[in-house]
Coordinates of C-alpha atoms in Angstrom, one line a residue:
X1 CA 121.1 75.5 118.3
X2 CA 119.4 74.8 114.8
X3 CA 115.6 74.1 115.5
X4 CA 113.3 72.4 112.9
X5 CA 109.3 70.7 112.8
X6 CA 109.3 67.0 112.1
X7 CA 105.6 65.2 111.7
X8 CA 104.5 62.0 111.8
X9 CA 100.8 60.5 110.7
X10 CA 100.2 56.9 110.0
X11 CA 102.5 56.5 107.2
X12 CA 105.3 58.1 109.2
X13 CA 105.0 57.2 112.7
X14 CA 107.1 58.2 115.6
X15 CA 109.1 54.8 116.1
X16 CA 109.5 55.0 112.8
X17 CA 111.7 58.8 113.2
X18 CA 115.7 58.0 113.1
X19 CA 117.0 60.4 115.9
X20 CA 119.5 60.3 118.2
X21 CA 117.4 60.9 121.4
X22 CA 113.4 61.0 121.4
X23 CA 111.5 62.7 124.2
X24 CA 108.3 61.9 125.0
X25 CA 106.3 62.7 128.1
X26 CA 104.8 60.1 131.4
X27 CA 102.5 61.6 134.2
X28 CA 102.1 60.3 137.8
X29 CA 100.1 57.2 138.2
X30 CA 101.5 54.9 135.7
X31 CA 100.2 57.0 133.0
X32 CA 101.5 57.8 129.7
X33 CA 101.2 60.7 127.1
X34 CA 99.7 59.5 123.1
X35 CA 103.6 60.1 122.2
X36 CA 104.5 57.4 124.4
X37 CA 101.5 55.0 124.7
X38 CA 101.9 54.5 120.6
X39 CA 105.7 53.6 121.2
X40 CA 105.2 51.6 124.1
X41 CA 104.3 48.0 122.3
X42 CA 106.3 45.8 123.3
X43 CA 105.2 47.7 127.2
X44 CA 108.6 48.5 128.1
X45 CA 107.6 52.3 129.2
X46 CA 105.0 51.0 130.7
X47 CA 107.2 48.6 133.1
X48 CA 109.5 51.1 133.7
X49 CA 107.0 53.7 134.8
X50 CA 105.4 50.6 137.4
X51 CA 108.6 50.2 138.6
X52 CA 109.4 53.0 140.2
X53 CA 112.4 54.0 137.3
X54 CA 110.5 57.1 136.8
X55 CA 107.7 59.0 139.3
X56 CA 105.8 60.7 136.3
X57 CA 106.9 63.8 138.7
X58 CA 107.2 67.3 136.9
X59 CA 111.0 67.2 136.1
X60 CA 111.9 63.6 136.7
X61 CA 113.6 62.0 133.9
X62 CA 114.8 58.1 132.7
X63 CA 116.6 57.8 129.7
X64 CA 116.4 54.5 128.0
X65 CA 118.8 52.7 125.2
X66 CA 117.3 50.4 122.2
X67 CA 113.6 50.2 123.0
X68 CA 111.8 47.5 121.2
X69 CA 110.2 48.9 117.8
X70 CA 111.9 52.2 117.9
X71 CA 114.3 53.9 115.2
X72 CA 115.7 56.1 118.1
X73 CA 118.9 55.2 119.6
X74 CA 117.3 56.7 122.6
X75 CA 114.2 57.4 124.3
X76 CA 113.7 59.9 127.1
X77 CA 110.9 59.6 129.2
X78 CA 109.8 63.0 131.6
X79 CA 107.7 63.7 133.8
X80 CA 104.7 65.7 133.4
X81 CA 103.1 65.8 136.7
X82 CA 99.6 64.4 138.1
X83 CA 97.5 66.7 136.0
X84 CA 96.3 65.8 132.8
X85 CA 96.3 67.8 130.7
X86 CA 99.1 69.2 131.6
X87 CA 100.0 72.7 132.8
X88 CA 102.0 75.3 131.7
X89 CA 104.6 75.1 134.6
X90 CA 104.6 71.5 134.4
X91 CA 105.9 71.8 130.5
X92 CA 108.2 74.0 131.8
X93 CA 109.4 72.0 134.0
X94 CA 109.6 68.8 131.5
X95 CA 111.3 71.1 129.4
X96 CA 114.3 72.0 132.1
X97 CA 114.9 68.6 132.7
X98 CA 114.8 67.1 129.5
X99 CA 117.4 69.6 128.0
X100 CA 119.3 69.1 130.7
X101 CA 119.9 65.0 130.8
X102 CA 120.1 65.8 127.0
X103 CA 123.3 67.5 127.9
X104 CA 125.1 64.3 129.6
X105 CA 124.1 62.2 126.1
X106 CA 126.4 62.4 123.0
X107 CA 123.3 62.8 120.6
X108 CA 123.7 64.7 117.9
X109 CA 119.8 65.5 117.7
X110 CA 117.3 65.1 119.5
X111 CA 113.4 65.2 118.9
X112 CA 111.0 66.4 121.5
X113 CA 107.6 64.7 121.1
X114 CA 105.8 66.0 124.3
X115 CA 101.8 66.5 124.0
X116 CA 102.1 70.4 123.2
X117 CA 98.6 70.5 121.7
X118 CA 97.6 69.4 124.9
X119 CA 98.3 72.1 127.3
X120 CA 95.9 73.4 129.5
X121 CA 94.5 77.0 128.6
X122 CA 97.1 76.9 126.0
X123 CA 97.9 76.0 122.2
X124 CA 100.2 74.1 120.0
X125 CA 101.6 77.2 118.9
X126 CA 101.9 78.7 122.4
X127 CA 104.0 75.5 123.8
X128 CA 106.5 75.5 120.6
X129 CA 107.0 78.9 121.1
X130 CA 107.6 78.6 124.6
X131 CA 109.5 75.7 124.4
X132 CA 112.3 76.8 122.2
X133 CA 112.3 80.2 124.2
X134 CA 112.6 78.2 127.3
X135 CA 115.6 76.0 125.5
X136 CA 117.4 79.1 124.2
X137 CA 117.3 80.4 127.6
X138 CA 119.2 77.7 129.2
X139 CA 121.8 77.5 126.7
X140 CA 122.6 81.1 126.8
X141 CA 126.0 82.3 127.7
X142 CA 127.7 85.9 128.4
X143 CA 131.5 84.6 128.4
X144 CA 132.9 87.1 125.6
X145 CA 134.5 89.2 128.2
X146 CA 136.2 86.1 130.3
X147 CA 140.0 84.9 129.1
X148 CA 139.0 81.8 130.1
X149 CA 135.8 80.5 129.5
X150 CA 133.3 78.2 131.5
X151 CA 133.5 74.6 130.1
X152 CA 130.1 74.8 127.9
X153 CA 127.4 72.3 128.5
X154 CA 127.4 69.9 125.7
X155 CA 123.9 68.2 124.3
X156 CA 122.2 67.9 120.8
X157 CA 122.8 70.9 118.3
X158 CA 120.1 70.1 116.3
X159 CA 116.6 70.1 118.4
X160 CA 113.0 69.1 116.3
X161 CA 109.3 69.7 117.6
X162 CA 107.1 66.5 116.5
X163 CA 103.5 67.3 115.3
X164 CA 100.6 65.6 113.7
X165 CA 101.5 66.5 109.9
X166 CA 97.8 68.4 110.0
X167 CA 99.4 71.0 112.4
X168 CA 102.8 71.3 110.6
X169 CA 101.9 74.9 109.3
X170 CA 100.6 76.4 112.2
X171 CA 103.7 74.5 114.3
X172 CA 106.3 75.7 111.6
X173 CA 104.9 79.4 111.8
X174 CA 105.5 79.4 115.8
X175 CA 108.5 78.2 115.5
X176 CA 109.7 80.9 113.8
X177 CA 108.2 83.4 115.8
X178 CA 110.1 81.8 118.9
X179 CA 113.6 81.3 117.3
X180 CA 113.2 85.0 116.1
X181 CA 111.9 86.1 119.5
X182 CA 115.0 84.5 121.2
X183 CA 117.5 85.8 118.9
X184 CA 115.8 89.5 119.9
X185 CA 116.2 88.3 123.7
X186 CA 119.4 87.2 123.2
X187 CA 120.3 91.1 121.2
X188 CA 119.0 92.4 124.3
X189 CA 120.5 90.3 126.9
X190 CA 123.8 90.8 125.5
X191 CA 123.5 94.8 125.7
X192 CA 122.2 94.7 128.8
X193 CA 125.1 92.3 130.4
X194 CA 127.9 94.6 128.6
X195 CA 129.9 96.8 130.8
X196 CA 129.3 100.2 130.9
X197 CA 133.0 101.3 129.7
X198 CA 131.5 99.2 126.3
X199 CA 128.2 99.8 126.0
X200 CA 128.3 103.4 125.5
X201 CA 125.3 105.2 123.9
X202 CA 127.6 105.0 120.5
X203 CA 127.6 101.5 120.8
X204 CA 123.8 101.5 121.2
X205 CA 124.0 103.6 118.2
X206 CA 126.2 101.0 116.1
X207 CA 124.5 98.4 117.4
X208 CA 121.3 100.1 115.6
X209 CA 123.4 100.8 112.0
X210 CA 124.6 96.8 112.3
X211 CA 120.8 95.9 112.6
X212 CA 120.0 98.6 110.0
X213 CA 122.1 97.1 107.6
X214 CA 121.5 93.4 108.3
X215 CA 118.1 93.6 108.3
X216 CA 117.7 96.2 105.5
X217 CA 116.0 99.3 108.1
X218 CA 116.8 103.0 108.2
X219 CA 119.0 104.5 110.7
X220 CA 119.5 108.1 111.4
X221 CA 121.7 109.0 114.5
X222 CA 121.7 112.7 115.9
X223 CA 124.9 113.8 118.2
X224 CA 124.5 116.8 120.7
X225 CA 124.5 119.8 117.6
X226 CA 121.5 118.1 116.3
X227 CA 120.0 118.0 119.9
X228 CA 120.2 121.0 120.7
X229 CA 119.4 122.0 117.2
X230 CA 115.9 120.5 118.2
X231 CA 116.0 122.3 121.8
X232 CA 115.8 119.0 123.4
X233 CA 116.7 121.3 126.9
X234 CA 115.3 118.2 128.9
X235 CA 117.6 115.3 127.3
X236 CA 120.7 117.6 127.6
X237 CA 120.7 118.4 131.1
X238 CA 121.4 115.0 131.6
X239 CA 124.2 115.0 129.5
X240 CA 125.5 117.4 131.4
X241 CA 128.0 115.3 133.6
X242 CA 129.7 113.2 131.3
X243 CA 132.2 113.1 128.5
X244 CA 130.4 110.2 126.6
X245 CA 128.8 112.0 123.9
X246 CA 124.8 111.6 123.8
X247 CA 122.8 109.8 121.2
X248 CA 119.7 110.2 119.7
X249 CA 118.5 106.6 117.2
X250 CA 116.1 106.4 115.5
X251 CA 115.7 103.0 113.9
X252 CA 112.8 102.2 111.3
X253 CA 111.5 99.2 110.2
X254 CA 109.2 99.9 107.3
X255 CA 107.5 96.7 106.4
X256 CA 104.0 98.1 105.4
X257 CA 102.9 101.1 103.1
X258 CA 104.6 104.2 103.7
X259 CA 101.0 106.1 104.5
X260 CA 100.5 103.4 106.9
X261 CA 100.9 105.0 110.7
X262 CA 104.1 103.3 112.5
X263 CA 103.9 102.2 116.2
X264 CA 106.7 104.5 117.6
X265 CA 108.7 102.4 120.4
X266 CA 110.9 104.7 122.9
X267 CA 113.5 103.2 124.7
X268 CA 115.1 104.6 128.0
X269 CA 118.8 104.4 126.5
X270 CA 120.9 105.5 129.9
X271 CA 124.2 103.2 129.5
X272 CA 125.0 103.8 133.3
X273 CA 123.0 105.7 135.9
X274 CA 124.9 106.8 138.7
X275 CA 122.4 109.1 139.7
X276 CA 124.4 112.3 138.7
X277 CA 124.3 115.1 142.0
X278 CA 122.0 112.9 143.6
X279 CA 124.1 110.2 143.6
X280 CA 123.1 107.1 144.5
X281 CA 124.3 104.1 147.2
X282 CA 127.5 102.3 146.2
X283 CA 126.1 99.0 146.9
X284 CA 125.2 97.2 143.7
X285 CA 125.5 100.6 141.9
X286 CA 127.3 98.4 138.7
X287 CA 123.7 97.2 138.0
X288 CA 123.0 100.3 136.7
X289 CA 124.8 99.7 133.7
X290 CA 120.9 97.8 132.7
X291 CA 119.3 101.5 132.8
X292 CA 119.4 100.8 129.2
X293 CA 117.3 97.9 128.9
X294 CA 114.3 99.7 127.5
X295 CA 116.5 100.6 124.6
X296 CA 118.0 97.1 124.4
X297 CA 114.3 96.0 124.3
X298 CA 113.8 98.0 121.1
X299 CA 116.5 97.2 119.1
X300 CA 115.6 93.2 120.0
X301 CA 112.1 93.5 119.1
X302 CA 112.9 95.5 115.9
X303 CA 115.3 92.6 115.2
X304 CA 112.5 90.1 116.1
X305 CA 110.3 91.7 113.7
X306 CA 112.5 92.6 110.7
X307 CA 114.1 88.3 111.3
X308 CA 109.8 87.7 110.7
X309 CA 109.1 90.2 108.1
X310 CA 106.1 91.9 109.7
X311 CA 103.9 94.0 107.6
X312 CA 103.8 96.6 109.6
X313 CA 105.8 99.9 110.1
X314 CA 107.7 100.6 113.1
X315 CA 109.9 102.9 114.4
X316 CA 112.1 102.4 117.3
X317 CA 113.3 106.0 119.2
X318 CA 116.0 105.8 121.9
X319 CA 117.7 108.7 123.4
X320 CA 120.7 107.7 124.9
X321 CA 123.4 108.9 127.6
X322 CA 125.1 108.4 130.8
X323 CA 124.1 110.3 134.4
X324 CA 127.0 111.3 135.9
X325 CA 128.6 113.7 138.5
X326 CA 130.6 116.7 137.5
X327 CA 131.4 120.1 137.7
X328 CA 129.5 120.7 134.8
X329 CA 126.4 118.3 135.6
X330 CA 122.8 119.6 136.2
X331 CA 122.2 120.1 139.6
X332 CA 118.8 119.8 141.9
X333 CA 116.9 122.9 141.5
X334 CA 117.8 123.8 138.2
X335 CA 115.0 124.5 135.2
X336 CA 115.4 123.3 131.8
X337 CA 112.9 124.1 128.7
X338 CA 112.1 120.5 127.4
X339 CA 111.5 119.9 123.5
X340 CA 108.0 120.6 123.8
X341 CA 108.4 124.3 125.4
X342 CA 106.9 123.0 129.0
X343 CA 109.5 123.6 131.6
X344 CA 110.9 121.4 134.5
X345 CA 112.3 122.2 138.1
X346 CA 114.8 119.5 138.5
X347 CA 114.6 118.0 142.0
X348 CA 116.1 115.0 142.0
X349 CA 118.7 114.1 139.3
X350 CA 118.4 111.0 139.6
X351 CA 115.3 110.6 138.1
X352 CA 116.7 111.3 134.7
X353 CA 115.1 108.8 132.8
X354 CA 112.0 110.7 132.6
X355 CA 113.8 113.7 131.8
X356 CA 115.2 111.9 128.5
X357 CA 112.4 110.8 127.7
X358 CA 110.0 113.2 127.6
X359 CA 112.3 115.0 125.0
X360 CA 112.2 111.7 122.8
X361 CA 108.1 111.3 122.9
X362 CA 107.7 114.7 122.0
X363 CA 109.9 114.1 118.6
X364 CA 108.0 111.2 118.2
X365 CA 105.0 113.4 117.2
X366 CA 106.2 114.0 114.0
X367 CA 105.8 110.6 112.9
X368 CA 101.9 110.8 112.9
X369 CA 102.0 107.9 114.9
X370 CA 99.1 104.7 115.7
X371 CA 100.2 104.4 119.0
X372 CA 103.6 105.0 121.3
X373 CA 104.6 102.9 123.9
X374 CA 107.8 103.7 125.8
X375 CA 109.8 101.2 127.8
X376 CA 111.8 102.4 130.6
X377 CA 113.5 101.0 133.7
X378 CA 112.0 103.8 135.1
X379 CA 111.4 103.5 139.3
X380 CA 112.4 101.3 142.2
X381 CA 109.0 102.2 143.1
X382 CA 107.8 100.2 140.4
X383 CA 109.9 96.7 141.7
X384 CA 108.2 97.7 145.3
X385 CA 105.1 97.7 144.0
X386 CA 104.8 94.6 141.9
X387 CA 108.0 92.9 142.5
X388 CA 109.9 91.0 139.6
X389 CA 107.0 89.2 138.2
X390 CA 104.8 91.8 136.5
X391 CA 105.8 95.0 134.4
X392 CA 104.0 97.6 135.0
X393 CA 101.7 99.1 132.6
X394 CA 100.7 103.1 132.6
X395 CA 98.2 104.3 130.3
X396 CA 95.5 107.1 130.2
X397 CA 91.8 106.2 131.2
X398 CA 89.9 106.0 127.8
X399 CA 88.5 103.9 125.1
X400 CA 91.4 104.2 122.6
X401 CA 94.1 104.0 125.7
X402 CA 91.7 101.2 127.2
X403 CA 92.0 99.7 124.0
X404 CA 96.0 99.7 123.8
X405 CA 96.4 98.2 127.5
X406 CA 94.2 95.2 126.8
X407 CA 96.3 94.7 123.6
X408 CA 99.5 95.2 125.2
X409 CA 98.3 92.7 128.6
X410 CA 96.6 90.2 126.2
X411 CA 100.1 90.1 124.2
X412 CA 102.1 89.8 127.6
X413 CA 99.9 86.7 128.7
X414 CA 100.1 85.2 125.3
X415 CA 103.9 85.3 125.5
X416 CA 104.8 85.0 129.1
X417 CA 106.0 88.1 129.3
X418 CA 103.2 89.6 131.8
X419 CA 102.4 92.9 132.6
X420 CA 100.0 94.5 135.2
X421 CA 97.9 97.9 134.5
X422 CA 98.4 100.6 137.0
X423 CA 96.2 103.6 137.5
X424 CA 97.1 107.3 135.8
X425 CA 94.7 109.9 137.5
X426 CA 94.6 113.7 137.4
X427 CA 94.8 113.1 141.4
X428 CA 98.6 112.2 141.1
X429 CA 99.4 115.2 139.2
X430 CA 99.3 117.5 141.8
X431 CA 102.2 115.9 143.0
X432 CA 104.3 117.3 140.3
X433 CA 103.4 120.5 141.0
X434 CA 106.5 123.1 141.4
X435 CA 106.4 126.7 142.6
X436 CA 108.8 128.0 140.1
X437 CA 108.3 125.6 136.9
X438 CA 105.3 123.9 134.7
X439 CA 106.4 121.0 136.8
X440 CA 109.1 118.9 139.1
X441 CA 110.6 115.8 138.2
X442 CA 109.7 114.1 140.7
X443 CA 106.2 114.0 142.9
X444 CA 107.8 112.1 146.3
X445 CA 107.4 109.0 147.5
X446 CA 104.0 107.9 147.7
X447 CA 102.8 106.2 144.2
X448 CA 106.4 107.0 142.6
X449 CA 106.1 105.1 139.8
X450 CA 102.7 106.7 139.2
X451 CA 103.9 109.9 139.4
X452 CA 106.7 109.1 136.8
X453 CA 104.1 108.0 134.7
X454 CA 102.0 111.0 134.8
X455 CA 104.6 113.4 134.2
X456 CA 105.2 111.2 131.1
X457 CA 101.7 111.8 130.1
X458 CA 102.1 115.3 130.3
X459 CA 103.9 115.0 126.5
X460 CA 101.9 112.6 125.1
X461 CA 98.7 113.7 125.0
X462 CA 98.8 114.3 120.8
X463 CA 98.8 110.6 120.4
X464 CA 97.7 107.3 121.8
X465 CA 100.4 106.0 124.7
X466 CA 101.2 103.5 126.9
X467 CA 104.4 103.6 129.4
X468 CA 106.1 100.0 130.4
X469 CA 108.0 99.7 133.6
X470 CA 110.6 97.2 133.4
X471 CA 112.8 98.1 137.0
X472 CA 111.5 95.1 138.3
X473 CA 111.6 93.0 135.4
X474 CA 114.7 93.5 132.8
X475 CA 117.0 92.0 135.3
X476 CA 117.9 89.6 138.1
X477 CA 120.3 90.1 140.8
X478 CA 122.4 88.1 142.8
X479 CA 123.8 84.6 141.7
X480 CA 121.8 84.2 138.8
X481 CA 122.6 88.2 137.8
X482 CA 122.2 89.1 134.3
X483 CA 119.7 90.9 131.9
X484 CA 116.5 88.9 131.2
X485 CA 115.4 89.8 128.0
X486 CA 112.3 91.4 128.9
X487 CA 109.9 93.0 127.7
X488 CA 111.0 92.0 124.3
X489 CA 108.3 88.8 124.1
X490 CA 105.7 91.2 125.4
X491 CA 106.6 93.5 122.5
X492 CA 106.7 91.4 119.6
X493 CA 103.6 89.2 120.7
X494 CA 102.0 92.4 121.0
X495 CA 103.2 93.4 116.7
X496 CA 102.0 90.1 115.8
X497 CA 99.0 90.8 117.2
X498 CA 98.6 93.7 115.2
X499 CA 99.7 92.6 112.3
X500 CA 97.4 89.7 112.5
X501 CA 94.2 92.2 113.0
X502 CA 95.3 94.1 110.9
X503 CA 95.4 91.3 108.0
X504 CA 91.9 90.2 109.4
X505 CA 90.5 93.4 108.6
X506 CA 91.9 93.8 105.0
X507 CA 90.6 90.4 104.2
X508 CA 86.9 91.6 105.7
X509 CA 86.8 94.4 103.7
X510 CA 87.9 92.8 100.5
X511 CA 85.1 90.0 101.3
X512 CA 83.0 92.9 101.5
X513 CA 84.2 94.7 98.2
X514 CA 84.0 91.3 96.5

């Protein structure tokens, strides 16, 4: 699907734009959007709308052929809803149906000229964004694995946003942040939804040299010598159980000055949890084969990122490896000596994403980093807690940590990709105390993904940290099952954001300096 920004202005209007299908939004009531009020001279949308053709209804669509005064081979009208202006679920909603009639046409393009700069509480930028997200989305497929595929729905390859020609920068900008966005999504979705006999921490790793080379990063991948060599004791006990060898990537994206201090993004990278010893229930055990979203999440935001050429420098970390059952796996009660000398009482081995990652933020140290925020589908505690709506979001209680959370919760709102804060409190540590360790690996229970949280703390505390729970929120079950992407808009809002302060304060203090 090959997206572009046409724009129109008095000299070039709409009816004027050759296409072969043009969208354009009604609401409830009879009442039409700019788009279609300036096509509608000769009042045919009008008439159509009194009619009853088309409710104005959120979703409801009427595609008409050779409209008076129109270039357009077709025009399809959608509804927007009652509310004016409209909402954000509303566009949505437009959106879903529009693509969808689109797919019964045989237009070879097609031209959405909805009232994006319209939105309530949102932008022009914001809707395009979301918009070709939201398109991407619904033509995404995971057939490379089928011998016989699904018939694929047909519709326009070609797909244009039409804006006022004053807005063409900003619009053309957005667009490229959500075609790059969904091409990270789409990195992410496709690691998530490969089988676990495939998607083996080497093919994480390869999957990180492929990017490396496309995108012109550095890779560096360490096998189990090199891990022990750096007394990782805490990521290899969970290597213990299987003959995939472990991984450690680290993936760098150096788009700013070399003194310049990287955000450091850690990726929980287990390519199937079966929850070792403590094994877990055989029902819907294959969708553990997402345990490695949090690293699929990093490699599709550092792809997002080096596709838009951020100025910033960025370093993705994932340490990678299956859980499994053996003879020669860790077992519940044993002690291992993580990275950073503090020792653990394993209790539970299935709460081994913790125990890889503590390891990995630890080596992130060395990279004098701005800030670190891991991403982990860490607890079914979390998913209790706030469902499959909102990440959770773990951070200490202080100005720079403060700080990072807004950033982080700000760029999840912006995006659609929302998280919710959740408290980290010396109170909860207690729970990880152990009678014959620095700590356990688990705390029970009660506030388990806070307790997961805090013992991640425990090896951060050098450098400013956030942890992201994505359990509840890197992929859906059931009939719509597959890998969602997430947090990967969160992410990459969240580097633009940066990148876009960080801009505003070089140009401040060269004002200044002037």
């Amino acid at each position: 699907m090959d997206f572009s920004i046409k724009t129109f202005d008095a000299k070039n209007p709409l009816a004027a734009l050759k296409t072969g299908c043009l969208v354009v939004g009604v609401f409830e009531e009879g009442k039409l959007s700019p788009a279609a009020k300036g096509l509608d001279g000769k009042g045919e949308i009008a008439a159509a709308l009194k009619s009853g053709d088309i409710s104005g209804k959120a979703g409801s669509t009427l595609l008409m052929r050779k409209v008076n005064g129109l270039a357009a081979e077709r025009l399809l009208l959608v509804g927007l809803g009652k509310e004016q202006p409209p909402t954000e679920k509303n566009l949505a909603s437009a959106m879903q149906a529009a693509a969808k009639a689109l797919t019964s046409l045989g237009a070879a393009d097609a031209v959405f000229a909805l009232p994006f700069e319209e939105i309530k509480d949102r932008d022009a930028s914001w809707a395009i964004r979301s918009s070709t997200l939201g398109l991407r989305e619904g033509a995404y497929r995971f057939e490379s694995l089928k011998s016989k595929k699904e018939p694929a729905p047909q519709g326009p390859r070609k797909i244009a946003f039409a804006v006022p020609a004053a807005n063409a920068s900003a619009a053309k900008t957005a667009l490229a942040q959500g075609v790059a966005i969904a091409n990270g999504m789409e990195l992410t979705k496709d690691l998530g939804n490969t089988p676990p006999n495939i998607c083996t921490p080497t093919y994480l790793a390869d999957t990180a040299k492929k990017l490396a080379k496309e995108f012109d990063m550095a890779v560096e991948v360490l096998d189990r010598k090199q891990i022990q060599a750096l007394k990782m004791g805490s990521f290899l006990s969970v290597t213990h159980g299987t003959l995939e060898p472990p991984k450690f990537i680290v993936l760098k994206y150096l788009g700013s000055k070399a003194k310049d201090a990287p955000v450091v993004l850690v990726g929980k990278g287990i390519t199937f949890d079966s929850g070792g010893i403590s094994i877990k229930p055989s029902g819907n055990m294959d969708e553990m084969k997402y345990d490695m979203c949090g690293a699929a999440s990093v490699l599709g935001t550092l792809r997002a990122i080096a596709e838009l050429k951020l100025k910033l420098n960025v370093i993705g970390v994932i340490p990678s490896t299956e859980n499994m059952p053996s003879g020669s796996a860790t077992r519940p009660g044993d002690i291992v000596t993580s990275m950073s000398g503090q020792t653990i009482e394993i209790l539970n081995t299935d709460a081994e994403g913790r125990l890889i990652l503590c390891d990995a933020l630890t080596y992130s140290e060395r990279f004098k980093p701005a800030v670190v925020v891991d991403i982990a589908t860490l607890t079914g505690a979390c998913v209790t807690a706030l469902g499959h709506h909102n990440s959770g979001l773990f951070t200490r209680h202080d100005e720079d940590h403060d700080k990072l959370a807004q950033e982080l919760l700000v760029a999840g709102k912006a995006a659609g990709d929302t998280a919710w804060r959740m408290p980290i409190e010396e109170n909860y540590q207690e729970q990880l105390k152990s009678n014959f360790a620095d700590m356990a690996n688990i705390g029970g229970p009660p506030g388990g993904s806070i307790t997961a949280a805090c013992f991640l703390e425990r090896f951060t505390r050098n450098y400013t940290w956030a942890h992201i729970d994505i359990a509840g929120t890197a992929w859906k079950s059931g009939s719509t099952k597959g890998a969602t992407g997430r947090p990967v808009p969160l992410l990459t809002t969240f580097l633009i954001h940066r990148e876009q302060a960080r801009e505003r304060t070089q140009s401040g203090n060269g004002k200044k300096t002037a």
